[in-house]
Structure formats: structure tokens, C-alpha cells
Short mmCIF file of C-alpha atoms in Angstrom, two decimals:
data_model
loop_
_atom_site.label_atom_id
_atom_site.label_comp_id
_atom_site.label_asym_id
_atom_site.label_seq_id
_atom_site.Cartn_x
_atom_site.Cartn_y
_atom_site.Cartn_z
CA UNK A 4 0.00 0.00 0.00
CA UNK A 5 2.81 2.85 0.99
CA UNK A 6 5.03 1.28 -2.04
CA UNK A 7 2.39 2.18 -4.31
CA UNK A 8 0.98 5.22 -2.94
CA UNK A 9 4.72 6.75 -2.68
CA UNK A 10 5.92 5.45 -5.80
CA UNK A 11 4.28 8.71 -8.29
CA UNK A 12 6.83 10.81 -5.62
CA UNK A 13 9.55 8.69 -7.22
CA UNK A 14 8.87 9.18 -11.09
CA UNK A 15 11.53 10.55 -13.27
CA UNK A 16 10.99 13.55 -15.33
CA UNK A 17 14.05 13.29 -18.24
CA UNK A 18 12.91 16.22 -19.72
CA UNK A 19 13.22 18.38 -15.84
CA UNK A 20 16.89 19.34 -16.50
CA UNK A 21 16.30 20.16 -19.86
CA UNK A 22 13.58 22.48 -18.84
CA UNK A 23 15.65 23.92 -15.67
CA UNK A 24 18.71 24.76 -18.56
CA UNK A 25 15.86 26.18 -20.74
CA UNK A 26 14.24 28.28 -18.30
CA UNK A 27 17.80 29.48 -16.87
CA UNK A 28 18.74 30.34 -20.74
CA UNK A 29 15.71 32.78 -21.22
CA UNK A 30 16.44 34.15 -17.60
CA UNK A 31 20.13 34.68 -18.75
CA UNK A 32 19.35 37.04 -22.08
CA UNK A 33 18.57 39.85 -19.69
CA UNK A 34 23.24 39.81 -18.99
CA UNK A 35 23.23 39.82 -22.92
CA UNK A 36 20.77 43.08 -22.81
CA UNK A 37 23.76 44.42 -19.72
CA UNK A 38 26.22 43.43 -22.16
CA UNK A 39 24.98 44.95 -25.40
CA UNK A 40 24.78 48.51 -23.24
CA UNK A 41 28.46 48.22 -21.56
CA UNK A 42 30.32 47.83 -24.97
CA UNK A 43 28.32 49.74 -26.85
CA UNK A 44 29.37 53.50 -25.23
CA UNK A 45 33.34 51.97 -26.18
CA UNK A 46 32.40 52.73 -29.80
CA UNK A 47 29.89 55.43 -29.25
CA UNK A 48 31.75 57.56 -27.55
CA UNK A 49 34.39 59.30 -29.80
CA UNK A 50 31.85 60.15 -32.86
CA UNK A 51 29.04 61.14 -30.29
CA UNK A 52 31.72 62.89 -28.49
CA UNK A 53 33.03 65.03 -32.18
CA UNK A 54 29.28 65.66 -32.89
CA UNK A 55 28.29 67.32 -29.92
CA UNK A 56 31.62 68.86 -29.35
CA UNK A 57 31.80 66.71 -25.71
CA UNK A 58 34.43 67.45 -23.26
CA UNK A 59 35.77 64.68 -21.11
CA UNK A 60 33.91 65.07 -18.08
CA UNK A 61 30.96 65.28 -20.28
CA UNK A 62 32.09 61.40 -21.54
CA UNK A 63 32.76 60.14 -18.62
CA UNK A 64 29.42 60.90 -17.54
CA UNK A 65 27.67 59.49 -20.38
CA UNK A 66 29.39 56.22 -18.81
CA UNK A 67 28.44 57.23 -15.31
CA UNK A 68 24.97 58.28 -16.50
CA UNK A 69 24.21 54.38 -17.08
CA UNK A 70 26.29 53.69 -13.74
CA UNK A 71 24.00 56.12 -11.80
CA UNK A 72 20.61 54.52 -12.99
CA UNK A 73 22.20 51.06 -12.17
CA UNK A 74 22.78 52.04 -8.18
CA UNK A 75 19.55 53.12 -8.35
CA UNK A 76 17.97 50.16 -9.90
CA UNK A 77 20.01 47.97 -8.11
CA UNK A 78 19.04 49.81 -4.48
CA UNK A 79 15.63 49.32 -5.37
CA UNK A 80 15.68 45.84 -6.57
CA UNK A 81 15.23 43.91 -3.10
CA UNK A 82 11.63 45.76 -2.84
CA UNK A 83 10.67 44.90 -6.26
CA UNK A 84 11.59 41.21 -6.37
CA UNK A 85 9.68 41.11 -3.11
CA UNK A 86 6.59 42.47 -4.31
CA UNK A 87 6.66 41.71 -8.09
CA UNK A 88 8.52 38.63 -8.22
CA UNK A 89 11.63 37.89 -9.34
CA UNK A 90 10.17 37.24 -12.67
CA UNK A 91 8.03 40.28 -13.18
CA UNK A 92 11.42 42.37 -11.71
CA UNK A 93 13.02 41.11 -14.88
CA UNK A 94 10.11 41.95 -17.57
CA UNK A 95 10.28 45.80 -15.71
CA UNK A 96 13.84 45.68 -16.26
CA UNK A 97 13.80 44.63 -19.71
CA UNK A 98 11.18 47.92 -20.46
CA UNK A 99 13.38 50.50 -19.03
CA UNK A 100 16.63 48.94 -21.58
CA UNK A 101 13.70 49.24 -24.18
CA UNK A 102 13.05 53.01 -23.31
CA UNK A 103 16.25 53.82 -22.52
CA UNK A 104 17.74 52.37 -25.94
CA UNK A 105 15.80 54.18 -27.90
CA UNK A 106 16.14 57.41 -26.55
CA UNK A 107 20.02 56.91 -26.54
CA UNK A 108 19.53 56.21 -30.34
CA UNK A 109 17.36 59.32 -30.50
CA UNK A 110 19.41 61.30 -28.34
CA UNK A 111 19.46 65.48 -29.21
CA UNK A 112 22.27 66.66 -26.74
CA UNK A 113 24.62 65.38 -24.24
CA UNK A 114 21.98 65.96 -21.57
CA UNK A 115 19.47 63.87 -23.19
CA UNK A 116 21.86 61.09 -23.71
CA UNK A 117 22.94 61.17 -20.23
CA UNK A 118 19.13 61.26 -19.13
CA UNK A 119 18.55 58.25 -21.69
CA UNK A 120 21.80 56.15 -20.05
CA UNK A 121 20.22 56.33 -16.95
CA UNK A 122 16.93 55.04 -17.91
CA UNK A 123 18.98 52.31 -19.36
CA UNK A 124 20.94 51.98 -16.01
CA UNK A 125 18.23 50.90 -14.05
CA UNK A 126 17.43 48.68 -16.29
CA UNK A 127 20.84 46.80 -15.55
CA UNK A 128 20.89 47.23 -12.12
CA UNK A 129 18.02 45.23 -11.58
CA UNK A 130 18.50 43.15 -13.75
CA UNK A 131 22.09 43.01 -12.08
CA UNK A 132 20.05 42.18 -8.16
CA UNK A 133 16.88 39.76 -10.06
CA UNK A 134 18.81 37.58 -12.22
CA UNK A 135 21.68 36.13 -9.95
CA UNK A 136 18.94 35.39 -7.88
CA UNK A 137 16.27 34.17 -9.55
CA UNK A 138 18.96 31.87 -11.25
CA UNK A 139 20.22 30.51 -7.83
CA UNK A 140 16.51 30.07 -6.72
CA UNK A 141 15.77 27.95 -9.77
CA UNK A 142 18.49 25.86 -10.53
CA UNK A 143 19.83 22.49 -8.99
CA UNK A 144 22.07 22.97 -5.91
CA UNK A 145 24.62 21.32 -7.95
CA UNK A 146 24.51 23.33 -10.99
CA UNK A 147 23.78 26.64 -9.28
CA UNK A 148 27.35 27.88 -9.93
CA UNK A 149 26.51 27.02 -13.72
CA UNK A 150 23.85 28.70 -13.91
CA UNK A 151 23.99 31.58 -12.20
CA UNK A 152 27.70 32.09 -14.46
CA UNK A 153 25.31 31.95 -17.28
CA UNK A 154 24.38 35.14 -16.17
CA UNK A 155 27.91 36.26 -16.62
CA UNK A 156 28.33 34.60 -19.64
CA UNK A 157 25.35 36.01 -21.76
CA UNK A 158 26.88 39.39 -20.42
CA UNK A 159 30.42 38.92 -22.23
CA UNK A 160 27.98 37.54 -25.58
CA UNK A 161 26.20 40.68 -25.39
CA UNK A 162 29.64 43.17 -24.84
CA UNK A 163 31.29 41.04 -28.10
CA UNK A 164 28.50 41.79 -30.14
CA UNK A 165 28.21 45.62 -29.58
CA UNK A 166 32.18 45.32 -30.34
CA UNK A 167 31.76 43.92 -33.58
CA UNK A 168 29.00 46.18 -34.39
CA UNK A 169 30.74 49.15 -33.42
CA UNK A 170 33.41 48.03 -35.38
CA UNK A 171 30.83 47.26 -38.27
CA UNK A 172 30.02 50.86 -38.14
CA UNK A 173 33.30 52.67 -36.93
CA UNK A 174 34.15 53.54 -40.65
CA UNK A 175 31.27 55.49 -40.89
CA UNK A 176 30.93 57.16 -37.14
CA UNK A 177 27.43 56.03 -37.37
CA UNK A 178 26.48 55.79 -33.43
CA UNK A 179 23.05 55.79 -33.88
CA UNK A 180 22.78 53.03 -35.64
CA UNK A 181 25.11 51.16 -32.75
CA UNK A 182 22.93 51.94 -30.27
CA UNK A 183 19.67 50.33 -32.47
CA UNK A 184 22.01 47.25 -32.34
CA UNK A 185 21.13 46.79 -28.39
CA UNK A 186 17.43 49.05 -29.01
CA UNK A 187 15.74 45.93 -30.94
CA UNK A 188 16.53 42.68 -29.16
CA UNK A 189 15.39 44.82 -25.45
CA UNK A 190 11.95 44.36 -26.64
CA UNK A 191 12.12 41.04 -27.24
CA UNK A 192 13.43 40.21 -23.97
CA UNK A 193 10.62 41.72 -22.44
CA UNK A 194 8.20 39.57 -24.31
CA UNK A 195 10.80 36.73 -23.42
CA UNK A 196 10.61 37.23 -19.71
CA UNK A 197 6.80 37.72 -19.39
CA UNK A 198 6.47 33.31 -20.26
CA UNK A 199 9.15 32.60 -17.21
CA UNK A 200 7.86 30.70 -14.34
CA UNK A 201 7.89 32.35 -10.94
CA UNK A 202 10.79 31.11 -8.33
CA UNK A 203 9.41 28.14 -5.90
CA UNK A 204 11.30 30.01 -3.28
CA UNK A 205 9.32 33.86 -3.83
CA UNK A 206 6.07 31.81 -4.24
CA UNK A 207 6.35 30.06 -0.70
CA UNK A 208 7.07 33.37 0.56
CA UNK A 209 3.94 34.85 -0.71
CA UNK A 210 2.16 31.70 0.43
CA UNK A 211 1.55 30.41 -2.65
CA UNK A 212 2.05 26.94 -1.64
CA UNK A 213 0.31 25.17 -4.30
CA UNK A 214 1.72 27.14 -7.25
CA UNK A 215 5.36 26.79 -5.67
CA UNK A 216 4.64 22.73 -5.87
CA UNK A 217 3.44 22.63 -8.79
CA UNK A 218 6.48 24.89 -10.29
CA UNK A 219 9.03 22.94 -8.54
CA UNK A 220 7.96 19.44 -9.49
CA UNK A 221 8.52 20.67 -12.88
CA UNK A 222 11.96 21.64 -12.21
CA UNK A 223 13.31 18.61 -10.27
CA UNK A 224 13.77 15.15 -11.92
CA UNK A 225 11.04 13.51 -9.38
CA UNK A 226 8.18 14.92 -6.87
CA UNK A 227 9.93 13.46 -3.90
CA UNK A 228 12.81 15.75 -4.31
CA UNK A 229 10.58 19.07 -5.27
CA UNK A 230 8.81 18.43 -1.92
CA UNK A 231 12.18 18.13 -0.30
CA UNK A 232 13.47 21.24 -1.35
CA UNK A 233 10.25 22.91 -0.80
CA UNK A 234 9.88 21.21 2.78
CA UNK A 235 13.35 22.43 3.54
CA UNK A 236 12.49 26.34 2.25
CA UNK A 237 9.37 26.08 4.34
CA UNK A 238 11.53 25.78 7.42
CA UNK A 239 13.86 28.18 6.61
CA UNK A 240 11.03 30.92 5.44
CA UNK A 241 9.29 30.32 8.87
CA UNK A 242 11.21 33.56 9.87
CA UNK A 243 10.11 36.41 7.37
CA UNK A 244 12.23 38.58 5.05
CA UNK A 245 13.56 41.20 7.88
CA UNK A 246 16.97 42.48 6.25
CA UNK A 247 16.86 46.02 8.22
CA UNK A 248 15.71 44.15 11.64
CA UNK A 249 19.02 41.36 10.95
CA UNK A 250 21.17 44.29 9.65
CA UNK A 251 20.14 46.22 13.30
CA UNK A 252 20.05 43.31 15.23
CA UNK A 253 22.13 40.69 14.18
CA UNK A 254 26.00 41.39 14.16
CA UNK A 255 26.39 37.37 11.68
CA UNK A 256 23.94 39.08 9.01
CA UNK A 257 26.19 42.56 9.24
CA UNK A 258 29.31 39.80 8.28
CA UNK A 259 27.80 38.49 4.98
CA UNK A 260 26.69 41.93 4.05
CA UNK A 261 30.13 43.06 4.58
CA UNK A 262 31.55 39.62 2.33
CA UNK A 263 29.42 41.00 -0.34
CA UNK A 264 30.02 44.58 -0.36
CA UNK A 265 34.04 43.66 -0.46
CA UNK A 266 33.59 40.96 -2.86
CA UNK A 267 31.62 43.45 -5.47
CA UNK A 268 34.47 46.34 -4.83
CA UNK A 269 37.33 43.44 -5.70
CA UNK A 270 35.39 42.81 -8.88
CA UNK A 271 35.37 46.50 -9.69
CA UNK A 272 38.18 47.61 -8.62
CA UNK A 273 39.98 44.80 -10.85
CA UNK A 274 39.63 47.18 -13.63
CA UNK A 275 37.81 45.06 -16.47
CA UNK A 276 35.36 47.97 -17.03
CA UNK A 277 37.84 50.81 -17.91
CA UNK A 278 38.56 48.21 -20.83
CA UNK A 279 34.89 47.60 -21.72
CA UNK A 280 34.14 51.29 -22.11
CA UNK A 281 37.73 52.99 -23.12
CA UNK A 282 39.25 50.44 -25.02
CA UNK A 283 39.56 52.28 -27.81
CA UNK A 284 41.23 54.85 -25.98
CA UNK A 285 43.64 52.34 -24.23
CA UNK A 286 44.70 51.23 -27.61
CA UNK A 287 45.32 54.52 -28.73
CA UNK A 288 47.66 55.15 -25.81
CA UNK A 289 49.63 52.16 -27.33
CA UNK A 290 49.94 53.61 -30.72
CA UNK A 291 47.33 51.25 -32.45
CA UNK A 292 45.43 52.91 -35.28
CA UNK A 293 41.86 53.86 -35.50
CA UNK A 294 40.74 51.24 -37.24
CA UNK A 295 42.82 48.79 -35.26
CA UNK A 296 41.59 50.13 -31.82
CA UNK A 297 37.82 48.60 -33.13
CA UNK A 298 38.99 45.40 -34.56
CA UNK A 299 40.96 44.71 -31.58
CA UNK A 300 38.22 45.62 -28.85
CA UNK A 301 36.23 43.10 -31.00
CA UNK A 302 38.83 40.84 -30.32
CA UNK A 303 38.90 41.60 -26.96
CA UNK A 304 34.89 40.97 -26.68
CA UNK A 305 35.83 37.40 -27.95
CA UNK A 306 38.46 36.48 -25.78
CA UNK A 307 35.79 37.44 -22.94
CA UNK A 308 32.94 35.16 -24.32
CA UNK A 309 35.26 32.19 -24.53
CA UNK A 310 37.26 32.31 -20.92
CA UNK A 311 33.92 32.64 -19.19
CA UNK A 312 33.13 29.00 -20.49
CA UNK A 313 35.48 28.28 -17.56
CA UNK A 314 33.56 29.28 -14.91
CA UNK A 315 30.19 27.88 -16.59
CA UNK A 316 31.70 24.76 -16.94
CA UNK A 317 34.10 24.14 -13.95
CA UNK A 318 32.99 26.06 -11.00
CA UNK A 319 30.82 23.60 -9.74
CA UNK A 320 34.36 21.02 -10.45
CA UNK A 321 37.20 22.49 -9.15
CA UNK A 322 35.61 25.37 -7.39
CA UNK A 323 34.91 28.91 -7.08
CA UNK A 324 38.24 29.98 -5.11
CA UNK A 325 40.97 27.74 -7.18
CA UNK A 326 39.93 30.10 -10.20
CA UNK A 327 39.65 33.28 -8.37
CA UNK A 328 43.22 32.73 -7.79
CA UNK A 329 44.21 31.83 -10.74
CA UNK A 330 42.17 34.93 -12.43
CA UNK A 331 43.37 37.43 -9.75
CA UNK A 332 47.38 36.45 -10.35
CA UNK A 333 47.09 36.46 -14.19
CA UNK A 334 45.28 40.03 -13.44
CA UNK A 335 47.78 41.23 -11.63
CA UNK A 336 50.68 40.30 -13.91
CA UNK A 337 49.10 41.47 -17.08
CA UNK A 338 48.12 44.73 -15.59
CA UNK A 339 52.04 45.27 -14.62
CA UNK A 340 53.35 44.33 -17.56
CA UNK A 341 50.63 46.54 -18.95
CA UNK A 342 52.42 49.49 -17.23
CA UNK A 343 55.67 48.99 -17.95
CA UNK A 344 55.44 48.20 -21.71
CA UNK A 345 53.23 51.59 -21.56
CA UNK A 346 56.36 53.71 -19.40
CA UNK A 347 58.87 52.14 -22.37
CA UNK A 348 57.12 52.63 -24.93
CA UNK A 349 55.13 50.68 -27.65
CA UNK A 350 56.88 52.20 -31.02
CA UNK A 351 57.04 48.86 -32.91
CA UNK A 352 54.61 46.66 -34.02
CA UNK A 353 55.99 43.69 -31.72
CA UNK A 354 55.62 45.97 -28.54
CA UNK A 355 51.91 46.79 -29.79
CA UNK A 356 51.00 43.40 -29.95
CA UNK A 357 52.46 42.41 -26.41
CA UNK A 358 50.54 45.21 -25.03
CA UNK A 359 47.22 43.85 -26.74
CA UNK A 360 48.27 40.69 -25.31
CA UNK A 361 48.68 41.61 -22.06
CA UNK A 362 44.97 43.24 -21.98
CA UNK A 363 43.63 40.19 -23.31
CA UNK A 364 45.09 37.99 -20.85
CA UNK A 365 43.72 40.73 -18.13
CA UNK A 366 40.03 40.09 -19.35
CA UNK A 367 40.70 36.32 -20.26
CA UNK A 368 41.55 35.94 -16.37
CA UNK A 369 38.52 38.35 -15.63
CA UNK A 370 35.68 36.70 -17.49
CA UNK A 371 37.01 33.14 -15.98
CA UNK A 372 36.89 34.21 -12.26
CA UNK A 373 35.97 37.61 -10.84
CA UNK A 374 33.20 38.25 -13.47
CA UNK A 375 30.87 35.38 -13.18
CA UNK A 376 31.82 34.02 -9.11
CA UNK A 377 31.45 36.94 -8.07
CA UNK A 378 27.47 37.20 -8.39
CA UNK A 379 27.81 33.29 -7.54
CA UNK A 380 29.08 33.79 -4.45
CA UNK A 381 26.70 37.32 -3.50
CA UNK A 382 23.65 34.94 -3.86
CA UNK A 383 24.93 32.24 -1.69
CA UNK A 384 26.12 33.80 1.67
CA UNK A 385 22.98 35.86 2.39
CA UNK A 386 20.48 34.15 4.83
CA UNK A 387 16.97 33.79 3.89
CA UNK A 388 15.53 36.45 5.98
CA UNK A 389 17.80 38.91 4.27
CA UNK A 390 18.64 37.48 0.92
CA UNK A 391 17.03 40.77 -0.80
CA UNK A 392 18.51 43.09 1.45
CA UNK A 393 21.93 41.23 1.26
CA UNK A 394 21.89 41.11 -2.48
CA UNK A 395 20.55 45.00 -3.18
CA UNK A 396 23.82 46.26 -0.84
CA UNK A 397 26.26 44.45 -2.92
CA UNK A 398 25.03 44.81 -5.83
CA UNK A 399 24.81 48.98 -5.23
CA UNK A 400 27.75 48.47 -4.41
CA UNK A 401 28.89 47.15 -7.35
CA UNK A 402 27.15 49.91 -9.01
CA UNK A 403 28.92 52.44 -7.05
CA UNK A 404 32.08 50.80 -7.78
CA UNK A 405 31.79 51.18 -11.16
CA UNK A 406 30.47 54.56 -11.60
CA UNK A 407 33.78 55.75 -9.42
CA UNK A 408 36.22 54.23 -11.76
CA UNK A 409 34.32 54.83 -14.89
CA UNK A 410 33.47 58.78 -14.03
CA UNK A 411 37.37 59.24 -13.18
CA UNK A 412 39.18 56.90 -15.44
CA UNK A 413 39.71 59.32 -18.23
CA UNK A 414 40.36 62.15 -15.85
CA UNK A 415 42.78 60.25 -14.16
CA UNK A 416 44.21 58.71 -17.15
CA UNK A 417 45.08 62.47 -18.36
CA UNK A 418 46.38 63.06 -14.69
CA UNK A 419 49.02 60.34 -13.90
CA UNK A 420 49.79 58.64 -17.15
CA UNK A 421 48.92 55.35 -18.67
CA UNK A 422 52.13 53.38 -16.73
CA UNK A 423 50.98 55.03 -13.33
CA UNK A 424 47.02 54.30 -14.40
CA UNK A 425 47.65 50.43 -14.83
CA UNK A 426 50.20 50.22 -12.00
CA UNK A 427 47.76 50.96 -9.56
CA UNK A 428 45.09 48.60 -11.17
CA UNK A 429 48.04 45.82 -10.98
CA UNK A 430 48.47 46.66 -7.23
CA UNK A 431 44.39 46.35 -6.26
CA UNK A 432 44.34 42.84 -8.02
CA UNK A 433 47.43 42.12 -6.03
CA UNK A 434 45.66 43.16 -2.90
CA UNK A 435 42.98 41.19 -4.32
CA UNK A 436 44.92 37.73 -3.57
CA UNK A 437 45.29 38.63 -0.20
CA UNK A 438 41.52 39.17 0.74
CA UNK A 439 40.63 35.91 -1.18
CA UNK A 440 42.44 33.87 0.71
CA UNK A 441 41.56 35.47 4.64
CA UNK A 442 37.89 35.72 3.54
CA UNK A 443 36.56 34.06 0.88
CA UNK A 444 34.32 30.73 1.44
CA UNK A 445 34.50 27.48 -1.19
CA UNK A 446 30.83 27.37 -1.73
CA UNK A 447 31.21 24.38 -4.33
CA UNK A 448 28.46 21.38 -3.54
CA UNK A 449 27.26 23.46 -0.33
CA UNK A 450 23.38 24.21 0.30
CA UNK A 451 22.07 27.69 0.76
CA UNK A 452 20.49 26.41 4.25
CA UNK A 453 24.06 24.91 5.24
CA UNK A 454 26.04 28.25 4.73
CA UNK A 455 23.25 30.07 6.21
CA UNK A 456 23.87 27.66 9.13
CA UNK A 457 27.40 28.33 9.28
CA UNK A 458 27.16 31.86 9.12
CA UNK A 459 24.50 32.14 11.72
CA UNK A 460 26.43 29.97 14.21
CA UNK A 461 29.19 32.32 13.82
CA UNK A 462 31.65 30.35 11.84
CA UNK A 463 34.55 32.25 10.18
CA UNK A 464 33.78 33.59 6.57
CA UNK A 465 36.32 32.04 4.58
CA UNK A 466 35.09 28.42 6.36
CA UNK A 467 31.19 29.10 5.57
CA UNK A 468 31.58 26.95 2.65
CA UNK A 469 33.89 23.36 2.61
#
């Protein structure tokens, strides 16, 4: 009698993993939309800037324009994917890239371009807070690291195809027509995202047992492990979302909100984004020709695509911290040598191509480790009760982050020098090393509810995981 009324619990679905990498895929295209709008400016930026007659302040806040609606977006995300859904947070996200696109393309003036980047901002920076964690909310415990680098991955797509557009269109200065490149596919996302299924995990928080069952059974290979996992987020939701009371209160929660502020200022502070919007200009610093700057940020883009297969396919093998490492050395080294082939001097064709080489390896060890874990590991540590709180802070952080370095990079650029520029970018992915290893946690094959454990208990950071 209890074999046969248990055994529908035990029924394989083969087609549940398919469906989970499906539904993960769809969720994924909003990094391609983050993508499209980060390498865009790169090629934008010099005939928008000749047009308008643009001084560089003016440039570096059409960067920071974007940067500024991201904090924003990203501030504001935790309230939205609380009361919208993580799914419905996405589908508002895509419509302000859709708005914000094509007013860019439309743009007037420098102040209506600036207004238009930040419209396009928030779009990223919630899609920066939803995705991450709808994706970790979703997927399998172990493919979570996969899929949530998907994230990441669809991101360095989206950057390699505004470089080759912009390079499609450099010839001509025709900006416009690179910023329809990202303006078309944004409303298609936001079709996309309206057929997504809800996260299991917001569902039980709204009480919405039933649908939350009947979502999860079609994302697990049987029924007896959806109730499992929805048994086990029962538990855990028994205390409710209270981020400000924890943050107040509890001194544990304070410690993974301080893990994900640093670990979103390490990923920043790296450097990969003064390449994703200046490129051009870094070339130029090395001599390379106009032409060659585009072709070779394209170049670039691709050599980003391809390294963050890495993470997508081995962070969930070897681990999230053996390739941090591995991605903050090579950063390090490549940003030195960066420096110092930049204080000699790049005057023949052989130096040139060094120098390229050295910024490719820079974003090859990027796009492997600091890009995607980085958001792995911000949507692991938080506890349930202040997952949305957790992940907002870090990722305005993040956002802040970015608009410092890419509102002064230029200025600063002009300042010190290129060798004196990339030396200090060599000596914050030094410093880098140092705070992976006293901090850090291996979060490979370890459940949400375990860390959350750990942390709780008052276990050291770097030990939260293995």
C-alpha cells in the first residue's frame, strides 16, 4: 500500500533538466541586454563625443549616467523582487533597456543622452540584483554555480557583439545606428521574460504553496525531491524577510553583508570595465590605429565570451576559489606588464601586440573568475531572511564601484599617465589575492540552508563553505 501510494513521488521527469537549462537560458538574455549597453558607449563615444563637441567630463558621464541609474535600480531591486517577483522584476527591467535604448539612439544633446543612459541603467541594475537570484533560486544545488555564471556569460555575448558592431560601423561614425544594435533585441526580452515561471522560493514566501509545488515538481527530476526542497524552504522561510531588523540586530547578518560589499568592490576595482568602455582609448595610448583600436576591442569581446566558459563549466568542479586565484594572479601580472610596456614605450609593431596581449590575458583571467563568481558567491552567503537586502547592498555596491572608476578613469588617465594608471590597477588585483584567501568561502556542492547555518552559528567567513 505505501510502495504504491509513494511510488508517483519517485517518477523521473528526463525532460526536468532540460527544462531547468531552458528556463535558466531565457532568464540569462537579460546579462546579454547588460552586455549589449556596456560595450556599446566603447564605440559610441568618440563620434558622439566630435558631434556634440563633448568634453571629457561630459564622456565620462555618459558612462556614469548608465552607472547612476544602475545604483539606483540595483538599491531598489530587493523591494521589487519582493513584491513583483523575481520574474516580473526582470520583464520591468527589460522595459526601461527598451526606453532607454531608444532614446540613446534618438538622443538630441549630451543631456538627453545622459538622461537616456540612466533610464537604461536601471534597467541593468536590476536586472544586475533579479537575475543572480532568480537563477540561484531555480536551478539544482549542484549546478547553481553554472547557472547563475550563465548570467555572466550572456553578459560577455552581449559586450562582443556591440564590439563587432561598433566596429561594423566605426568607418562610418554612425552611433546611432550602434545603439539600435542593443534598441531591438530589449523588446524582445521583455516579451521573453513575461512566459518565465515564478521562483518556488518567492512563491512560498507569498504563500503560494500550491503554485510553488506545482512549479518545482517541474523543475526537479522527481516529486519526492521538489517536496524536499520545498519542505526544507518552508523551514527556513518560517522567519520572514527582515533584512533592516538582521542588519540592526544581528551582528552574523552585518558579516555576509560586509563579504558581499568587499567581494563586489574586488570585482570592480579589478579594472575590467575601464577596458569595456575605453578600449579604444587604451589602444590609442599604445599607438594602435583607428581602425585597429575597433577590430581589436572586437577581439577583446571574444576572448571574454570564450574564458567565461570556464567558470560555466568548472565552478561547480574544481571550485569557485581555485579560479579566483588563478584569475586574480594572471590580473595582476598582465596589468604590470601593462604598465611597464606603456612607461617604455610601444613604437614597434611587436611591442603593440604584447601590449594587446597583455589586456587580453587581463580580461581572459577576468571573465574566468571575478566576473561570473562573483554574483555566484553574493547569492549564496545571504540568509533567507535577508537574501534581498543582502543582495541589493552588494550589488549597489557594485554599481557604485563602477560609476567611481568609470566617471574618473579618463580624468585620471590624463592626470598620472597610462604606466601610473595600470600600476595601480596591478596593485588592487594584487591586494585582491590577499583578501581571497583570509575571507573568501569554497561554496562548491554546499546548500544555501548549510552556509546560512554556518554563518548564523558564527563560523569564520572564509570556512562558511567546505
Amino acid at each position: 500500500m505505501n510502495r504504491t501510494a509513494e511510488s508517483p513521488q519517485h517518477v523521473v521527469d528526463p525532460a526536468a533538466r532540460r527544462r531547468v537549462l531552458f528556463i535558466c537560458i531565457l532568464a540569462s538574455l537579460a546579462g546579454l541586454m547588460c552586455g549589449m549597453d556596456i560595450g556599446v558607449i566603447s564605440g559610441v563615444l568618440r563620434p558622439f563625443g566630435m558631434e556634440f563637441h563633448a568634453s571629457t567630463v561630459a564622456l565620462e558621464w555618459i558612462v556614469g549616467g548608465m552607472l547612476v541609474g544602475a545604483t539606483i535600480g540595483a538599491l531598489t531591486g530587493g523591494q521589487l523582487t519582493q513584491r513583483l517577483g523575481r520574474k516580473y522584476t526582470l520583464t520591468t527591467a527589460a522595459a526601461f533597456f527598451s526606453i532607454g535604448a531608444f532614446g540613446c539612439a534618438a538622443s538630441q544633446s549630451i543631456a538627453m543622452m545622459i538622461i537616456c543612459r540612466v533610464l537604461v541603467g536601471m534597467g541593468m541594475g536590476l536586472s544586475d540584483f533579479s537575475t543572480p537570484l532568480y537563477l540561484s533560486e531555480v536551478a539544482r544545488k549542484e549546478q547553481r554555480g553554472a547557472m547563475v555564471s550563465l548570467y555572466q556569460l550572456l553578459k560577455t555575448i552581449g559586450i562582443f557583439l556591440a564590439f563587432f558592431s561598433n566596429s561594423w560601423f566605426a568607418s562610418s561614425g554612425a552611433w546611432r545606428s550602434m545603439l539600435m544594435v542593443e534598441a531591438v533585441p530589449a523588446i524582445v526580452f521583455l516579451v521573453i521574460f513575461l512566459f518565465l515561471p515564478q521562483s518556488p522560493r518567492w512563491l512560498m514566501i507569498k504563500g503560494r504553496k500550491e503554485e510553488a509545488l506545482q512549479t518545482m515538481t517541474r523543475l526537479r527530476d522527481a516529486p519526492a525531491q521538489a517536496h524536499k526542497e520545498l519542505q526544507a524552504i518552508g523551514e527556513q522561510l518560517q522567519t520572514k524577510e527582515e533584512g533592516w531588523k538582521l542588519l540592526r540586530t544581528n551582528s552574523n547578518y552585518r558579516r555576509s553583508l560586509g563579504l558581499g560589499m568587499l567581494l563586489q568592490i574586488m570585482q570592480q576595482f579589478a579594472g575590467i570595465n575601464i577596458i569595456m568602455y575605453y578600449a579604444p582609448r587604451i589602444l590609442e595610448t599604445a599607438h594602435f590605429s583607428l581602425e585597429a583600436q575597433m577590430w581589436c576591442t572586437a577581439l577583446i569581446g571574444l576572448v571574454n565570451v570564450l574564458m567565461t566558459f570556464v567558470a560555466v563549466g568548472y565552478s561547480d568542479r574544481w571550485g569557485r576559489k581555485p579560479i579566483l586565484y588563478a584569475g586574480y594572479v594572471s590580473m595582476a601580472a598582465s596589468m604590470a606588464i601593462l604598465a611597464f610596456l606603456l612607461w617604455y614605450g610601444t613604437t614597434s609593431l611587436s611591442l603593440q601586440l604584447l601590449a594587446l596581449g597583455m589586456i587580453i590575458i587581463f580580461v581572459g583571467g577576468f571573465a574566468m573568475s571575478a566576473g561570473p563568481l562573483m554574483w555566484v558567491i553574493c547569492s549564496e552567503i545571504q540568509p533567507a531572511a535577508g537574501r534581498s537586502l543582502g543582495i541589493s547592498i552588494s550589488t549597489g555596491t557594485n554599481m557604485l564601484s563602477n560609476l567611481l572608476i568609470g566617471t574618473t578613469f579618463l580624468s585620471v588617465l590624463e592626470l598620472v599617465g597610462g604606466p601610473n594608471t595600470f600600476w595601480l590597477f596591478a596593485g588592487f588585483n594584487a591586494i585582491g589575492v590577499v583578501l581571497l584567501y583570509l575571507f573568501v568561502p569554497e561554496t562548491k556542492d554546499v546548500s544555501l540552508e548549510t552556509i546560512e547555518e554556518r554563518l548564523m552559528s558564527g563560523v569564520k567567513l572564509r570556512d562558511l563553505g567546505r
